[in-house]
PDB file of C-alpha atoms in Angstrom:
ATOM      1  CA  UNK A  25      62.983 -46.183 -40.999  1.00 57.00           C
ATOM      2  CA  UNK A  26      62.256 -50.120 -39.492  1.00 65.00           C
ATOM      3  CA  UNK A  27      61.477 -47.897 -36.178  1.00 72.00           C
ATOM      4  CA  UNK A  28      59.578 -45.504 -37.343  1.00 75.00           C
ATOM      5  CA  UNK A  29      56.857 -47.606 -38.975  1.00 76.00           C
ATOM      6  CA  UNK A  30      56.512 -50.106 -36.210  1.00 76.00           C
ATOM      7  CA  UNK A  31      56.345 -46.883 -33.738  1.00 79.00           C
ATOM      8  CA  UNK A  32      53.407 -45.727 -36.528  1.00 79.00           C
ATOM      9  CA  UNK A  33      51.833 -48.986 -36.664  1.00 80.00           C
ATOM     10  CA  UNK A  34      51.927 -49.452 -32.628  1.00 79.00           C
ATOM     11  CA  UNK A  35      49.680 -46.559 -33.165  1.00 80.00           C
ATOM     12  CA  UNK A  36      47.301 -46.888 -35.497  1.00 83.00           C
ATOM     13  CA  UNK A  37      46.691 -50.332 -33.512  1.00 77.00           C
ATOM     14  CA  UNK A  38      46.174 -48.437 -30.177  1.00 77.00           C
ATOM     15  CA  UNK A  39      43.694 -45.720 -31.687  1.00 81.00           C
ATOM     16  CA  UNK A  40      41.904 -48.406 -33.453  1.00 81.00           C
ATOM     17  CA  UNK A  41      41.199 -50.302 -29.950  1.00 81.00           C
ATOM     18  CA  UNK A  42      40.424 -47.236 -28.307  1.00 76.00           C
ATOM     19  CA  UNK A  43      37.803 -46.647 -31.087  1.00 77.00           C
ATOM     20  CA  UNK A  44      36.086 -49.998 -31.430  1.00 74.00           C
ATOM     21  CA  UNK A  45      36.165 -49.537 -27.302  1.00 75.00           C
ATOM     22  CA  UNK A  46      34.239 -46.209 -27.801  1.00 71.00           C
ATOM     23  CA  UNK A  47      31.623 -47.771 -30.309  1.00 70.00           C
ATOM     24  CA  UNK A  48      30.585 -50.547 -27.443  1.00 66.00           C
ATOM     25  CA  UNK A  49      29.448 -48.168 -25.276  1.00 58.00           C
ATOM     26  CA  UNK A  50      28.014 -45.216 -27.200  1.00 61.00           C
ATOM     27  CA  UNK A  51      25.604 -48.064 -29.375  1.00 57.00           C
ATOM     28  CA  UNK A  52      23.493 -49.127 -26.366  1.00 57.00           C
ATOM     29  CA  UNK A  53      22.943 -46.263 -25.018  1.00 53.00           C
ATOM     30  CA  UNK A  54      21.733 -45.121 -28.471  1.00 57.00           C
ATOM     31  CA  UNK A  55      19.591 -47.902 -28.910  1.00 55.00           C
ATOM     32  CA  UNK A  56      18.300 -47.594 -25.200  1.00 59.00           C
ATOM     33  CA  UNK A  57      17.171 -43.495 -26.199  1.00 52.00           C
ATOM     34  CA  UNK A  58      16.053 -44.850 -29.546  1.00 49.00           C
ATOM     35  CA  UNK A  59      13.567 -47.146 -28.198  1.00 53.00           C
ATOM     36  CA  UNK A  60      12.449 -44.704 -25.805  1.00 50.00           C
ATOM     37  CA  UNK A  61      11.363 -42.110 -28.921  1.00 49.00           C
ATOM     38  CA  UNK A  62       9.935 -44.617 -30.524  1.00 48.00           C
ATOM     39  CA  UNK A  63       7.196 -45.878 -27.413  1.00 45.00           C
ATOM     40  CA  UNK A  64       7.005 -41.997 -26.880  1.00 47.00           C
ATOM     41  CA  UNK A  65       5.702 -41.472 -30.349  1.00 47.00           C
ATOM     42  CA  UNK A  66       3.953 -44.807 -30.087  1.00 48.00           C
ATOM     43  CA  UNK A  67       2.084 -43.480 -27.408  1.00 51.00           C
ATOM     44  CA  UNK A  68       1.636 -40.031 -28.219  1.00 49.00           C
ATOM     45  CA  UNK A  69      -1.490 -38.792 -29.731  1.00 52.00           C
ATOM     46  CA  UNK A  70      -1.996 -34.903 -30.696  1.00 53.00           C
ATOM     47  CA  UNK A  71      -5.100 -32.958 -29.519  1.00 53.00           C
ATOM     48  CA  UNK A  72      -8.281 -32.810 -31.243  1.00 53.00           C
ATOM     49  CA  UNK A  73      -9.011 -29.155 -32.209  1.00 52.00           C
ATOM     50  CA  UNK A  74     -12.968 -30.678 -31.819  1.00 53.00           C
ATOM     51  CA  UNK A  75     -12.921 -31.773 -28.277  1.00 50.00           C
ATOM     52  CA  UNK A  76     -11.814 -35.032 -29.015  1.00 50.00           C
ATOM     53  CA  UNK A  77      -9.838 -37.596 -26.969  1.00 50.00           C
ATOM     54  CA  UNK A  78      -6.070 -37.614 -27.013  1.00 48.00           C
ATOM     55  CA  UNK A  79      -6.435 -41.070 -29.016  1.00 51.00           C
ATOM     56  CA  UNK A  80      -8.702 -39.898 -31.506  1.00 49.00           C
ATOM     57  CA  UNK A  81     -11.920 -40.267 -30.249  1.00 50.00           C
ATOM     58  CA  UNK A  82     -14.445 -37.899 -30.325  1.00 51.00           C
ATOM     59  CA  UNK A  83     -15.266 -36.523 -26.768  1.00 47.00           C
ATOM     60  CA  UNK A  84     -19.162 -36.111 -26.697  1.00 49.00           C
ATOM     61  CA  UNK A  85     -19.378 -36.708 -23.181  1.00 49.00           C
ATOM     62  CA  UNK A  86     -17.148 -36.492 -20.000  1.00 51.00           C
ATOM     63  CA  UNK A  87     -15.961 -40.126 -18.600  1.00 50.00           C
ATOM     64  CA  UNK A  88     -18.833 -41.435 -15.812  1.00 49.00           C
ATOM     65  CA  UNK A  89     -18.098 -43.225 -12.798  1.00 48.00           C
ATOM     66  CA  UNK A  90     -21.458 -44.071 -12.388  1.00 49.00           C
ATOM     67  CA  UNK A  91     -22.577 -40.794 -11.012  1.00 50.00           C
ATOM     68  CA  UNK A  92     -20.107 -41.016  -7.773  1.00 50.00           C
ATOM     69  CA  UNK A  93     -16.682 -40.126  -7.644  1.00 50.00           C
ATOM     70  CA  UNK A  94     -13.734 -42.254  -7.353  1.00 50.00           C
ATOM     71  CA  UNK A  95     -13.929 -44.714  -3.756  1.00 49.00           C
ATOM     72  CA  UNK A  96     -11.080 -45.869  -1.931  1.00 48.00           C
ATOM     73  CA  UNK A  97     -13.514 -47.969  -0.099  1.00 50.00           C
ATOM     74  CA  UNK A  98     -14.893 -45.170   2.007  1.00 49.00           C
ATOM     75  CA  UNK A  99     -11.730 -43.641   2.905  1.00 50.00           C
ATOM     76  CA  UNK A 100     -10.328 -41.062   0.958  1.00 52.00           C
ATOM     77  CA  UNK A 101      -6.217 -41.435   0.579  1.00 51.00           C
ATOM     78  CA  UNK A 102      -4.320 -38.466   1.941  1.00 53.00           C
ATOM     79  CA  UNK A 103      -1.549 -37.321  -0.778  1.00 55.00           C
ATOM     80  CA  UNK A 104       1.457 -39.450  -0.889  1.00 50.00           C
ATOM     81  CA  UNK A 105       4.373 -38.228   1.454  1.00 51.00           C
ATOM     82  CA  UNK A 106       6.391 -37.497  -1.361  1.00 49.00           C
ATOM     83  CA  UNK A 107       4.272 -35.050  -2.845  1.00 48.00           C
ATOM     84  CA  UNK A 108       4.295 -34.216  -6.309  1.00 48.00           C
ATOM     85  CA  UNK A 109       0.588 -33.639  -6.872  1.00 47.00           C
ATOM     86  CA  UNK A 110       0.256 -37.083  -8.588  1.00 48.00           C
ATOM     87  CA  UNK A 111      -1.629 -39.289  -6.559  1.00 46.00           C
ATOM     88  CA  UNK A 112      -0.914 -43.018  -7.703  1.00 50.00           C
ATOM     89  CA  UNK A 113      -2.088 -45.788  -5.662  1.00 53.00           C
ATOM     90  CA  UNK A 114      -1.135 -46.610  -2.508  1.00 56.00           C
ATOM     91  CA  UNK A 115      -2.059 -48.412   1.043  1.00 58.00           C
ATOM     92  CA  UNK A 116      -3.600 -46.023   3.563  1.00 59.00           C
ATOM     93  CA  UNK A 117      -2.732 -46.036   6.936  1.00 65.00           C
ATOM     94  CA  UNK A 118      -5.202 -44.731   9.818  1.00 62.00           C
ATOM     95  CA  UNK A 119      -3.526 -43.154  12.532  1.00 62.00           C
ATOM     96  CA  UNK A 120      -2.400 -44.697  15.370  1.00 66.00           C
ATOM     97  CA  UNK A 121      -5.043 -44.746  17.919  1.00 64.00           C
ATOM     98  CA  UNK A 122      -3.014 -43.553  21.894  1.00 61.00           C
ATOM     99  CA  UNK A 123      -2.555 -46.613  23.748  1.00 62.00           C
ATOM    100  CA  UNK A 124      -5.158 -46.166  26.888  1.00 64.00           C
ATOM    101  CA  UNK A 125      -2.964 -46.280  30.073  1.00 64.00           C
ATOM    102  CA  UNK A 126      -4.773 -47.512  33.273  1.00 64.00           C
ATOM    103  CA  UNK A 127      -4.073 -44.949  35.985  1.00 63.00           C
ATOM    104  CA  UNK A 128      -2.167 -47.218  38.879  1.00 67.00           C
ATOM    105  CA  UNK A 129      -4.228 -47.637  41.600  1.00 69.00           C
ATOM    106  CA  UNK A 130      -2.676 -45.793  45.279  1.00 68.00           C
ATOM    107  CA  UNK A 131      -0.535 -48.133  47.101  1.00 70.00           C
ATOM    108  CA  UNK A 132      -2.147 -50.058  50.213  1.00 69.00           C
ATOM    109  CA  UNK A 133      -0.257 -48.369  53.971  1.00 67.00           C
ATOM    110  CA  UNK A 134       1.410 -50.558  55.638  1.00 70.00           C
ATOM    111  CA  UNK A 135      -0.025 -52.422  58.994  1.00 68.00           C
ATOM    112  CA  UNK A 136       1.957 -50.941  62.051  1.00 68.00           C
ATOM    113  CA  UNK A 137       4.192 -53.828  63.194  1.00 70.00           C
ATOM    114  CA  UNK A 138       2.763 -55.544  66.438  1.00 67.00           C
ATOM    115  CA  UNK A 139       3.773 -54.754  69.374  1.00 65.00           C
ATOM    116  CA  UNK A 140       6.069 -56.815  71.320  1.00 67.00           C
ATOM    117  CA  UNK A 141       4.810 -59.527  72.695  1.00 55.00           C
ATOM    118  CA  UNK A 142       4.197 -59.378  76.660  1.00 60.00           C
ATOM    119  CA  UNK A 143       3.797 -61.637  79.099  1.00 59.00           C
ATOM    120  CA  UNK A 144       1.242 -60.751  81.777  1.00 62.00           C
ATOM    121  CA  UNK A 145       1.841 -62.578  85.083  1.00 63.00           C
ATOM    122  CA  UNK A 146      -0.921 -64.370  86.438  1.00 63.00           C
ATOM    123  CA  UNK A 147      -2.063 -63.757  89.938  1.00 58.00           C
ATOM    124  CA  UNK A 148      -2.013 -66.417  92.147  1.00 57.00           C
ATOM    125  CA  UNK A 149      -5.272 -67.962  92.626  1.00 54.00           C
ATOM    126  CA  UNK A 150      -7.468 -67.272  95.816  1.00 53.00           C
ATOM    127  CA  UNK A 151      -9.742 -69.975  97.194  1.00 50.00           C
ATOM    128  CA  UNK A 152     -13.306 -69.202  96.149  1.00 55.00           C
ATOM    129  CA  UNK A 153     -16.440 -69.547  98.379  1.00 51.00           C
ATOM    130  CA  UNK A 154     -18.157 -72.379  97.190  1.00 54.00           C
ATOM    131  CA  UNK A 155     -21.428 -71.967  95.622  1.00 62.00           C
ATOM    132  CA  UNK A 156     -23.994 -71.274  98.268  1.00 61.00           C
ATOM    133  CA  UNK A 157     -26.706 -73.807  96.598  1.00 69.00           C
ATOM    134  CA  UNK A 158     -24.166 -76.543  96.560  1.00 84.00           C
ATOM    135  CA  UNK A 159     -22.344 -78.404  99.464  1.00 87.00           C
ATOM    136  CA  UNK A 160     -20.545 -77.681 101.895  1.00 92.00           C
ATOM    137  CA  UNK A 161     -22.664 -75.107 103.419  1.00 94.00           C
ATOM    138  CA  UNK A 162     -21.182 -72.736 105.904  1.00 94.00           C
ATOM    139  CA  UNK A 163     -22.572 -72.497 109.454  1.00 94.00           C
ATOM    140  CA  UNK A 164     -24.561 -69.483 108.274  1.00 93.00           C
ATOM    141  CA  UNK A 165     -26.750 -71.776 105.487  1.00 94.00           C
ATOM    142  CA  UNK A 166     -27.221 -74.283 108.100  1.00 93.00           C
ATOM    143  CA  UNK A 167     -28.508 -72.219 110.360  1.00 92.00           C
ATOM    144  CA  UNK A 168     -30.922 -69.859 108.305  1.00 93.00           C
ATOM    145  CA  UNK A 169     -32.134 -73.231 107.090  1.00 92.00           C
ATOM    146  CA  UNK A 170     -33.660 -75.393 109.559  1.00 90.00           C
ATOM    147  CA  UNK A 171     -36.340 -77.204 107.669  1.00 91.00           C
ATOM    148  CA  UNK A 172     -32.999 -78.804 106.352  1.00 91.00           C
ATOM    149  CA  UNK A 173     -31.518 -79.830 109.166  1.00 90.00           C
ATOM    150  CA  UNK A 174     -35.056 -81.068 109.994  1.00 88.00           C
ATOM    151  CA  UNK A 175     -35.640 -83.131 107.111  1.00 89.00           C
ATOM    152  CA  UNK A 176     -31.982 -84.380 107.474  1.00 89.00           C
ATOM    153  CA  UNK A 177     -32.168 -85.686 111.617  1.00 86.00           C
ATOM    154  CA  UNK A 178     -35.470 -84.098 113.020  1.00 76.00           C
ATOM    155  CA  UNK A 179     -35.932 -80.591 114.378  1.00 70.00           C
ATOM    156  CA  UNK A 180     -35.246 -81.002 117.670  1.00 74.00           C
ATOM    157  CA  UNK A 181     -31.964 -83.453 117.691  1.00 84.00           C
ATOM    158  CA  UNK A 182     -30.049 -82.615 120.809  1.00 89.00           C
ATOM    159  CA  UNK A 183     -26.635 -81.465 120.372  1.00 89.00           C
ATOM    160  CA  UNK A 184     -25.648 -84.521 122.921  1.00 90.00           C
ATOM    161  CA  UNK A 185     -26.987 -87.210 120.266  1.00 90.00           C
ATOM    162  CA  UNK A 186     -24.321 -86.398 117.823  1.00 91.00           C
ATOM    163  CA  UNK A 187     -21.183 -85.108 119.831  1.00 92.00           C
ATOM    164  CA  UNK A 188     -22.199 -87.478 122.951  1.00 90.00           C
ATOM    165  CA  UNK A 189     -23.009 -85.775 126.655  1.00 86.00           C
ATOM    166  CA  UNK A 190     -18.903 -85.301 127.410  1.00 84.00           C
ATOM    167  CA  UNK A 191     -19.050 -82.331 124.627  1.00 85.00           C
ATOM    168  CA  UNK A 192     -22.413 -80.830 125.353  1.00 83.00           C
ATOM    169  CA  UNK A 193     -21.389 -80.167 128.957  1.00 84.00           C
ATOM    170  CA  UNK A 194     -19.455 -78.061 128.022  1.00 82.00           C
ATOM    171  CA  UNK A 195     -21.935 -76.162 126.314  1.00 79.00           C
ATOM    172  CA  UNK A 196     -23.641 -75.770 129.536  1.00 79.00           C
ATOM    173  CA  UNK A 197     -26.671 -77.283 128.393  1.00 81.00           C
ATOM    174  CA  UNK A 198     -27.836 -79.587 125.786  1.00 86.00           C
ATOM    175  CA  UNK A 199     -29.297 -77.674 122.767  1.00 87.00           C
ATOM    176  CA  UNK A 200     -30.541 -78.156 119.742  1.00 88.00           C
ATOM    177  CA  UNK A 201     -28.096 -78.110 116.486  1.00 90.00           C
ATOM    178  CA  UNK A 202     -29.926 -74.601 115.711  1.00 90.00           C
ATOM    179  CA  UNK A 203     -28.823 -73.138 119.045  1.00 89.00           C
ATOM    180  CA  UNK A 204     -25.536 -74.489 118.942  1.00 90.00           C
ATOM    181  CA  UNK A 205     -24.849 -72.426 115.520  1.00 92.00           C
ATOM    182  CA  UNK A 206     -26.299 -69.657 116.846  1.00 90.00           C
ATOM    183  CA  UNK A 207     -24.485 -69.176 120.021  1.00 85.00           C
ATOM    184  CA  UNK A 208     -23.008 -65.999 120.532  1.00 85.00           C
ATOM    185  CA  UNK A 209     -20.207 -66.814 122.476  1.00 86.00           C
ATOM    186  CA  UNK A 210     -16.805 -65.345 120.871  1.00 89.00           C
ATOM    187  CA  UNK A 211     -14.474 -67.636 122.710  1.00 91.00           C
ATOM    188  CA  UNK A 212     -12.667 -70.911 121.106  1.00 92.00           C
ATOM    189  CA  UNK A 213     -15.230 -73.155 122.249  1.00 91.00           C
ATOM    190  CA  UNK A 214     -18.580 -71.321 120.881  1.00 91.00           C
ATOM    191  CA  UNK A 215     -16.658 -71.291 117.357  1.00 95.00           C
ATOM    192  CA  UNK A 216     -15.584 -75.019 118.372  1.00 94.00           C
ATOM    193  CA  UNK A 217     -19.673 -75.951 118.682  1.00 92.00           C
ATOM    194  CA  UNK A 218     -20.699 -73.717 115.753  1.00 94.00           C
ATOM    195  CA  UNK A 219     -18.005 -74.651 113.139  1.00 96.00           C
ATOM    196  CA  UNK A 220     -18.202 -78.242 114.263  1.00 96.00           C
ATOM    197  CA  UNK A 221     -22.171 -78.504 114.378  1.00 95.00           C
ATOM    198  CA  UNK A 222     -22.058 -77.355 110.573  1.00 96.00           C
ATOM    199  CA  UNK A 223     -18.668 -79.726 109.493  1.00 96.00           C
ATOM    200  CA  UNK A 224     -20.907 -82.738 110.579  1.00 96.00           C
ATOM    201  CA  UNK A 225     -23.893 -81.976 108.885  1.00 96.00           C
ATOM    202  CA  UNK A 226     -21.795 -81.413 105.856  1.00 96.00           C
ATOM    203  CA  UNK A 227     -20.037 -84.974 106.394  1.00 96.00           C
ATOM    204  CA  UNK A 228     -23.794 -86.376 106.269  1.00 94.00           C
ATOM    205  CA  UNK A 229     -24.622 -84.493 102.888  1.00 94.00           C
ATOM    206  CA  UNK A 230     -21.341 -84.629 100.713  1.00 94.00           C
ATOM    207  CA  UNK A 231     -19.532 -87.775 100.376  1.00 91.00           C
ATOM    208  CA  UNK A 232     -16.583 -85.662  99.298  1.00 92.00           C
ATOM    209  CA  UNK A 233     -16.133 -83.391 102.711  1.00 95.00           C
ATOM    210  CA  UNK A 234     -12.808 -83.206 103.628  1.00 96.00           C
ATOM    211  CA  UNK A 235     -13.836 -84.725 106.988  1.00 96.00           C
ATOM    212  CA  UNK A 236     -15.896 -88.287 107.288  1.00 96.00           C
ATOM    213  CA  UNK A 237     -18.582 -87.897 110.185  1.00 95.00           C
ATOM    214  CA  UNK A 238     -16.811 -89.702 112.400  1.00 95.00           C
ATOM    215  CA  UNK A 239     -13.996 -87.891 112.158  1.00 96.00           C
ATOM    216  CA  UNK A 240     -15.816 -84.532 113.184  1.00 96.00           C
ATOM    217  CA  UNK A 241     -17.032 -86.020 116.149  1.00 94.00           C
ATOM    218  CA  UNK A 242     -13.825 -86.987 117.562  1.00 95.00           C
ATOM    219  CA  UNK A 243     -11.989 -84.037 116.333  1.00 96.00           C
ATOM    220  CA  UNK A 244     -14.827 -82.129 118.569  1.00 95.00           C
ATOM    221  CA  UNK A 245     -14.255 -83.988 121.655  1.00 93.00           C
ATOM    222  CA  UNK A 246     -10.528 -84.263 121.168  1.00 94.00           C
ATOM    223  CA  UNK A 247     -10.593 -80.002 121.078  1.00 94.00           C
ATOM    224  CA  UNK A 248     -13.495 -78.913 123.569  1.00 92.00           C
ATOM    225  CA  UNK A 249     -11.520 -80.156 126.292  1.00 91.00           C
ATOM    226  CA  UNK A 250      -8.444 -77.274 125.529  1.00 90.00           C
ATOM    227  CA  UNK A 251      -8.209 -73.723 125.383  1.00 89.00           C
ATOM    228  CA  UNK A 252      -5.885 -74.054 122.845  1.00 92.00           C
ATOM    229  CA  UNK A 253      -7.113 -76.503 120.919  1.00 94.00           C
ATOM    230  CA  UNK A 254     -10.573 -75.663 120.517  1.00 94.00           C
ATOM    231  CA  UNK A 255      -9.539 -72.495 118.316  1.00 95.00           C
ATOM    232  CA  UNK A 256      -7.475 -74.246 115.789  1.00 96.00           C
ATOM    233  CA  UNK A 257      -9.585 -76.802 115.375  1.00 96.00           C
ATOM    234  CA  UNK A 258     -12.587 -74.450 115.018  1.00 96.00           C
ATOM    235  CA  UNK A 259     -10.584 -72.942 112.354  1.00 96.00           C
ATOM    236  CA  UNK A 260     -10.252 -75.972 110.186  1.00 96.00           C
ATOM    237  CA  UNK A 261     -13.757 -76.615 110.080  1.00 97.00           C
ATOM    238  CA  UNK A 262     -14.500 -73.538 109.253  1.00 96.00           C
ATOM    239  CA  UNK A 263     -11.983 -73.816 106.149  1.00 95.00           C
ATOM    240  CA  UNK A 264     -13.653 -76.886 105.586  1.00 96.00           C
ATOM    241  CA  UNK A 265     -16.984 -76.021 105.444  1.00 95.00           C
ATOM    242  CA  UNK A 266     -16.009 -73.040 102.919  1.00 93.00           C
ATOM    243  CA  UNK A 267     -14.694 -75.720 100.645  1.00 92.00           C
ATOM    244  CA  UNK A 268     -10.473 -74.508 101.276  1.00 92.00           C
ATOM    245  CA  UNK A 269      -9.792 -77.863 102.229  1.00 89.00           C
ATOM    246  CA  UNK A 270      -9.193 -80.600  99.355  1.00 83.00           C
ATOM    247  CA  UNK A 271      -7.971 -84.005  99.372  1.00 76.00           C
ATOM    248  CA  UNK A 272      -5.139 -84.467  97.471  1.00 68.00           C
TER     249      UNK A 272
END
């Protein structure tokens, strides 16, 4: 019997927890749905059967805005993505204007590469006549220009009073500087008296001839005397009178 009424007891206590357990949760949610009638009802206002306003107000006249219709500063506001008809407020946003993309501009070619570099070998200079206006003169200026030979010595200087009477024998006569530089005679000793007539006027008129005036006159008398000699040292008045021959 002891067992049996503390079995009956453990019970009663356990269904009596379970029910005080069931009471804390049913009476807020009660009171929650209670207060929600209640603000309903609060709120709730039946319809006039004479056109009046749901809160009891006659309706003589629709509600004005003034005699324009509701502004969302100038924009109207699309319906809400969720939809539901209902429009409440909300923040319009424009669409997205395309970014403008600046078409690229072609690219630039390439300069060829240079060519190699090349090295052009220069030619080995050539002695250049003189200028003809400018001393030396060759035997040809002196002798197309005998008013300057004239205003150098006088016209009719012998070839004997510059070479001396041992060279003009040879000539076979004693002419004038003219004559001598325009002999025709092709041997060494008519290009001795031509080349050598012309080296000493040049000696008298350019203090930087390769030959002093002295010099010319016994280089002439030296030569005239040789068959060989009188060639070779016709030549090198010749060069010298072209302006080939420098001092170094």
């Amino acid at each position: 019997m002891g067992s049996e009424k503390k079995m009956k007891a453990l019970v009663m206590w356990f269904l009596l927890i379970w029910y005080v357990s069931q009471q804390a949760v049913i009476t807020p949610a009660m009171n929650r749905s209670l207060e929600g009638g209640t603000a309903d009802e609060k709120n709730y206002y039946p319809p006039d059967p004479h056109g009046g306003n749901s809160n009891g107000t006659p309706c003589t006249t629709p509600p004005s805005t003034h005699g324009s219709p509701p502004s969302t500063h100038g924009t109207p506001l699309p319906p809400s993505p969720g939809g539901g008809g209902g429009g409440g407020g909300g923040h319009y946003n424009p669409p997205s204007t395309p970014a403008i993309t600046t078409p690229l501009s072609p690219p630039v070619p390439l300069a060829p590469p240079a060519p190699p570099y090349q090295v052009i070998p220069t030619p080995p200079a050539t002695p250049m006549d003189p200028d003809p206006n400018t001393p030396p003169f060759s035997c040809d200026y002196w002798r197309t220009h005998p008013t300057a030979i004239w205003a150098l010595l006088g016209f009719w200087c012998p070839l004997s009073q510059i070479f001396g009477m041992p060279a003009a024998s040879f000539f076979g006569s004693n002419p004038s500087l003219v004559e001598a530089m325009s002999d025709a005679r092709s041997d060494g000793i008519g290009a001795l008296y031509r080349e050598g007539t012309a080296s000493f006027l040049n000696s008298l008129v350019d203090r930087d001839f390769f030959f002093t005036t002295q010099q010319v006159r016994d280089a002439v008398n030296a030569a005239v005397v040789s068959d060989e000699a009188a060639p070779a040292q016709a030549e090198l008045f010749k060069k010298a009178n072209k302006g080939h021959l420098k001092h170094h």
